[in-house]
Amino acid sequence: MSFVTPDSLIYRQLDQTGILLKDRDGKTAIRKWWNGYSTVLDCTNPLAVQWMHEQLDALQKEYGIDGFKLDAGDSEFYESDDLSYIPATTRNGHCEAWAKVGLKYPLNEYRAC
């Protein structure tokens, strides 16, 4: 799962695009994880997936990275009433959407999904 720290320039840029997951009130969802609190990309949104791929592709091109560890896509980071690009996406559906992000890369590791 792509967490984005809410106290960052990237968050301020992404929050304007609508590619971050929304809570039931329509506000950008903030979730607790091992490293504090963060927002979450809505991977049911093709623009969010495109943005993530652009970031990973740039890392491959610039640094020659072969693959990625793509963990933290666990369903526990989603709520059943989250608002996403694809309405009524279940927790497992969000987990699956995150897992599909990494399928573009032949070398990847998942710890969830």
Coordinates of N, CA and C in Angstrom, one line a residue:
M1 N 0.8 -1.2 0.0 CA 0.0 0.0 0.0 C 0.9 1.2 0.0
S2 N 0.5 2.2 -0.7 CA 1.3 3.4 -0.8 C 0.7 4.4 0.2
F3 N 1.4 4.5 1.3 CA 1.1 5.5 2.3 C 1.8 6.8 2.0
V4 N 1.1 7.9 2.2 CA 1.6 9.2 2.0 C 1.5 10.0 3.2
T5 N 2.6 10.5 3.8 CA 2.6 11.3 5.0 C 1.8 12.6 4.8
P6 N 0.8 12.8 5.7 CA 0.0 14.0 5.5 C 0.8 15.3 5.7
D7 N 1.9 15.3 6.3 CA 2.8 16.5 6.5 C 3.9 16.5 5.5
S8 N 3.5 16.5 4.2 CA 4.5 16.5 3.1 C 4.0 17.2 1.9
L9 N 4.9 17.6 1.1 CA 4.6 18.3 -0.2 C 3.8 17.3 -1.1
I10 N 4.2 16.1 -1.1 CA 3.6 15.1 -2.0 C 2.1 15.0 -1.6
Y11 N 1.8 14.9 -0.3 CA 0.4 14.9 0.1 C -0.4 16.1 -0.4
R12 N 0.2 17.2 -0.2 CA -0.5 18.5 -0.6 C -0.8 18.5 -2.1
Q13 N 0.1 17.9 -2.9 CA -0.1 17.8 -4.3 C -1.2 16.7 -4.6
L14 N -1.1 15.6 -4.0 CA -2.0 14.5 -4.3 C -3.4 14.7 -3.8
D15 N -3.5 15.4 -2.7 CA -4.8 15.7 -2.1 C -5.7 16.5 -3.1
Q16 N -5.1 17.2 -3.9 CA -5.9 18.0 -4.9 C -6.3 17.2 -6.1
T17 N -5.8 16.0 -6.3 CA -6.0 15.2 -7.5 C -7.2 14.2 -7.3
G18 N -7.6 14.0 -6.0 CA -8.7 13.0 -5.8 C -8.2 11.5 -5.9
I19 N -6.9 11.3 -5.8 CA -6.5 9.9 -5.9 C -6.2 9.2 -4.6
L20 N -6.4 10.0 -3.5 CA -6.3 9.4 -2.1 C -7.6 8.9 -1.7
L21 N -7.6 7.8 -0.9 CA -8.8 7.2 -0.4 C -9.5 8.2 0.5
K22 N -10.9 8.2 0.5 CA -11.7 9.0 1.3 C -12.4 8.2 2.4
D23 N -12.6 8.8 3.5 CA -13.4 8.1 4.6 C -14.9 8.3 4.3
R24 N -15.7 7.8 5.2 CA -17.1 7.8 4.9 C -17.7 9.2 4.9
D25 N -17.0 10.2 5.4 CA -17.5 11.6 5.4 C -17.0 12.3 4.2
G26 N -16.2 11.6 3.3 CA -15.7 12.3 2.1 C -14.4 13.0 2.3
K27 N -13.8 12.9 3.5 CA -12.5 13.5 3.8 C -11.4 12.5 3.5
T28 N -10.2 13.0 3.2 CA -9.1 12.2 2.9 C -8.9 11.3 4.2
A29 N -8.9 10.0 4.0 CA -8.7 9.0 5.0 C -7.3 9.1 5.6
I30 N -7.2 9.1 6.9 CA -5.9 9.0 7.6 C -5.9 7.7 8.4
R31 N -4.9 6.9 8.2 CA -4.8 5.6 8.8 C -3.5 5.4 9.6
K32 N -3.6 4.7 10.8 CA -2.5 4.5 11.6 C -1.8 3.2 11.1
W33 N -0.5 3.3 11.0 CA 0.3 2.1 10.7 C 1.5 2.1 11.5
W34 N 2.5 1.2 11.3 CA 3.6 1.1 12.2 C 4.5 2.4 12.3
N35 N 4.4 3.2 11.3 CA 5.3 4.4 11.3 C 4.5 5.7 11.5
G36 N 3.4 5.6 12.2 CA 2.6 6.8 12.4 C 1.3 6.8 11.7
Y37 N 0.9 8.0 11.2 CA -0.4 8.2 10.5 C -0.1 8.6 9.1
S38 N -0.9 8.1 8.2 CA -0.7 8.5 6.8 C -2.0 8.4 6.0
T39 N -2.0 9.0 4.8 CA -3.0 8.8 3.9 C -2.7 7.6 3.0
V40 N -3.7 7.2 2.2 CA -3.6 6.0 1.4 C -4.0 6.3 0.0
L41 N -3.2 5.8 -1.0 CA -3.6 5.9 -2.4 C -4.9 5.0 -2.6
D42 N -5.8 5.5 -3.4 CA -7.0 4.7 -3.8 C -6.6 4.0 -5.0
C43 N -6.2 2.7 -4.9 CA -5.7 2.0 -6.0 C -6.8 1.4 -6.9
T44 N -8.1 1.7 -6.5 CA -9.2 1.4 -7.5 C -9.3 2.5 -8.5
N45 N -8.5 3.6 -8.3 CA -8.5 4.7 -9.2 C -7.4 4.6 -10.2
P46 N -7.6 4.5 -11.5 CA -6.6 4.3 -12.5 C -5.5 5.4 -12.4
L47 N -5.9 6.6 -12.0 CA -5.0 7.7 -11.9 C -4.0 7.5 -10.8
A48 N -4.5 6.9 -9.7 CA -3.6 6.6 -8.6 C -2.6 5.5 -9.0
V49 N -3.0 4.5 -9.7 CA -2.1 3.5 -10.2 C -1.1 4.1 -11.1
Q50 N -1.6 4.9 -12.0 CA -0.7 5.6 -13.0 C 0.4 6.4 -12.2
W51 N 0.0 7.1 -11.2 CA 0.9 7.9 -10.4 C 2.0 7.0 -9.7
M52 N 1.5 5.9 -9.1 CA 2.4 5.0 -8.4 C 3.4 4.4 -9.4
H53 N 2.9 4.0 -10.6 CA 3.8 3.4 -11.6 C 4.8 4.4 -12.1
E54 N 4.4 5.6 -12.2 CA 5.4 6.7 -12.6 C 6.5 6.8 -11.6
Q55 N 6.1 6.7 -10.3 CA 7.1 6.8 -9.2 C 8.1 5.6 -9.3
L56 N 7.5 4.4 -9.4 CA 8.3 3.2 -9.4 C 9.2 3.1 -10.7
D57 N 8.6 3.5 -11.8 CA 9.3 3.5 -13.1 C 10.5 4.5 -13.0
A58 N 10.3 5.6 -12.4 CA 11.4 6.6 -12.3 C 12.5 6.0 -11.5
L59 N 12.2 5.3 -10.4 CA 13.2 4.7 -9.6 C 14.0 3.6 -10.4
Q60 N 13.3 2.9 -11.2 CA 14.0 1.9 -12.0 C 14.9 2.5 -13.0
K61 N 14.5 3.6 -13.6 CA 15.2 4.3 -14.7 C 16.4 5.0 -14.1
E62 N 16.2 5.7 -13.0 CA 17.3 6.5 -12.4 C 18.3 5.7 -11.6
Y63 N 17.9 4.7 -10.9 CA 18.8 3.9 -10.1 C 19.0 2.5 -10.5
G64 N 18.3 2.0 -11.5 CA 18.5 0.6 -12.0 C 17.9 -0.4 -11.1
I65 N 16.9 -0.1 -10.3 CA 16.2 -1.0 -9.4 C 15.5 -2.1 -10.2
D66 N 15.7 -3.3 -9.8 CA 15.1 -4.5 -10.4 C 13.7 -4.8 -10.0
G67 N 13.4 -4.5 -8.7 CA 12.1 -4.9 -8.2 C 11.8 -4.2 -6.9
F68 N 10.6 -4.5 -6.4 CA 10.1 -3.7 -5.2 C 9.5 -4.6 -4.2
K69 N 9.6 -4.3 -2.9 CA 8.8 -4.9 -1.8 C 7.6 -4.1 -1.6
L70 N 6.4 -4.7 -1.9 CA 5.2 -4.0 -1.9 C 4.3 -4.6 -0.8
D71 N 4.7 -4.3 0.5 CA 3.8 -4.8 1.6 C 2.9 -3.7 2.1
A72 N 2.2 -4.0 3.1 CA 1.3 -3.1 3.8 C 0.0 -2.9 3.0
G73 N -0.4 -3.8 2.2 CA -1.7 -3.7 1.5 C -2.8 -4.5 2.2
D74 N -2.5 -4.8 3.5 CA -3.5 -5.6 4.3 C -4.9 -4.9 4.3
S75 N -5.9 -5.8 4.4 CA -7.2 -5.2 4.5 C -7.5 -4.4 5.7
E76 N -6.7 -4.6 6.8 CA -6.9 -3.9 8.0 C -6.7 -2.4 7.9
F77 N -6.1 -2.0 6.8 CA -5.9 -0.5 6.6 C -7.1 0.2 5.9
Y78 N -8.1 -0.6 5.6 CA -9.3 -0.1 5.0 C -10.5 -0.2 5.9
E79 N -11.5 0.6 5.7 CA -12.7 0.5 6.4 C -13.8 0.1 5.4
S80 N -14.8 -0.6 5.9 CA -15.8 -1.1 5.0 C -16.7 0.0 4.4
D81 N -16.6 1.2 5.0 CA -17.4 2.3 4.4 C -16.5 3.4 3.8
D82 N -15.3 3.0 3.4 CA -14.4 4.0 2.7 C -15.1 4.3 1.4
L83 N -14.8 5.5 0.9 CA -15.3 6.0 -0.4 C -14.1 5.9 -1.4
S84 N -14.3 5.2 -2.4 CA -13.2 5.0 -3.4 C -13.7 5.3 -4.8
Y85 N -12.8 5.2 -5.7 CA -13.2 5.5 -7.2 C -14.2 4.5 -7.6
I86 N -14.0 3.2 -7.3 CA -15.0 2.2 -7.6 C -15.9 2.0 -6.3
P87 N -17.1 2.5 -6.4 CA -18.0 2.4 -5.3 C -18.2 1.0 -4.7
A88 N -18.3 1.0 -3.4 CA -18.6 -0.2 -2.6 C -17.5 -1.3 -2.7
T89 N -16.2 -0.8 -2.9 CA -15.1 -1.7 -2.9 C -14.9 -2.2 -1.5
T90 N -14.8 -3.5 -1.4 CA -14.6 -4.1 0.0 C -13.2 -4.0 0.4
R91 N -12.9 -4.3 1.7 CA -11.6 -4.2 2.2 C -10.7 -5.1 1.4
N92 N -11.1 -6.3 1.1 CA -10.3 -7.3 0.3 C -10.2 -6.8 -1.1
G93 N -11.2 -6.1 -1.6 CA -11.1 -5.5 -3.0 C -10.0 -4.4 -3.0
H94 N -9.8 -3.6 -2.0 CA -8.7 -2.6 -1.9 C -7.4 -3.3 -1.8
C95 N -7.3 -4.4 -1.1 CA -6.1 -5.2 -0.9 C -5.7 -5.8 -2.3
E96 N -6.7 -6.3 -3.0 CA -6.4 -6.8 -4.3 C -6.0 -5.7 -5.3
A97 N -6.6 -4.6 -5.2 CA -6.2 -3.5 -6.1 C -4.7 -3.1 -5.9
W98 N -4.3 -3.1 -4.6 CA -2.9 -2.8 -4.3 C -2.0 -3.8 -4.9
A99 N -2.4 -5.1 -4.7 CA -1.6 -6.2 -5.2 C -1.4 -6.1 -6.8
K100 N -2.4 -5.6 -7.5 CA -2.3 -5.5 -8.9 C -1.3 -4.5 -9.4
V101 N -1.1 -3.5 -8.5 CA -0.1 -2.4 -8.8 C 1.3 -3.0 -9.1
G102 N 1.6 -4.0 -8.4 CA 3.0 -4.6 -8.5 C 3.1 -5.6 -9.6
L103 N 2.0 -6.0 -10.2 CA 2.1 -7.0 -11.3 C 2.9 -6.5 -12.5
K104 N 3.0 -5.3 -12.6 CA 3.8 -4.7 -13.8 C 5.3 -5.0 -13.7
Y105 N 5.7 -5.4 -12.5 CA 7.2 -5.5 -12.3 C 7.5 -7.0 -12.0
P106 N 8.4 -7.6 -12.8 CA 8.6 -9.0 -12.7 C 9.3 -9.4 -11.4
L107 N 10.0 -8.5 -10.7 CA 10.5 -8.8 -9.4 C 9.8 -8.0 -8.4
N108 N 9.1 -8.7 -7.5 CA 8.4 -8.0 -6.5 C 8.2 -8.9 -5.3
E109 N 7.9 -8.4 -4.1 CA 7.7 -9.2 -3.0 C 6.5 -8.6 -2.3
Y110 N 5.6 -9.4 -1.8 CA 4.4 -9.0 -1.1 C 4.4 -9.6 0.3
R111 N 4.0 -8.9 1.3 CA 3.8 -9.4 2.6 C 2.3 -9.5 3.0
A112 N 1.5 -9.1 2.1 CA 0.0 -9.1 2.3 C -0.6 -9.4 1.0
C113 N -1.9 -9.3 0.9 CA -2.7 -9.5 -0.3 C -2.9 -11.0 -0.6

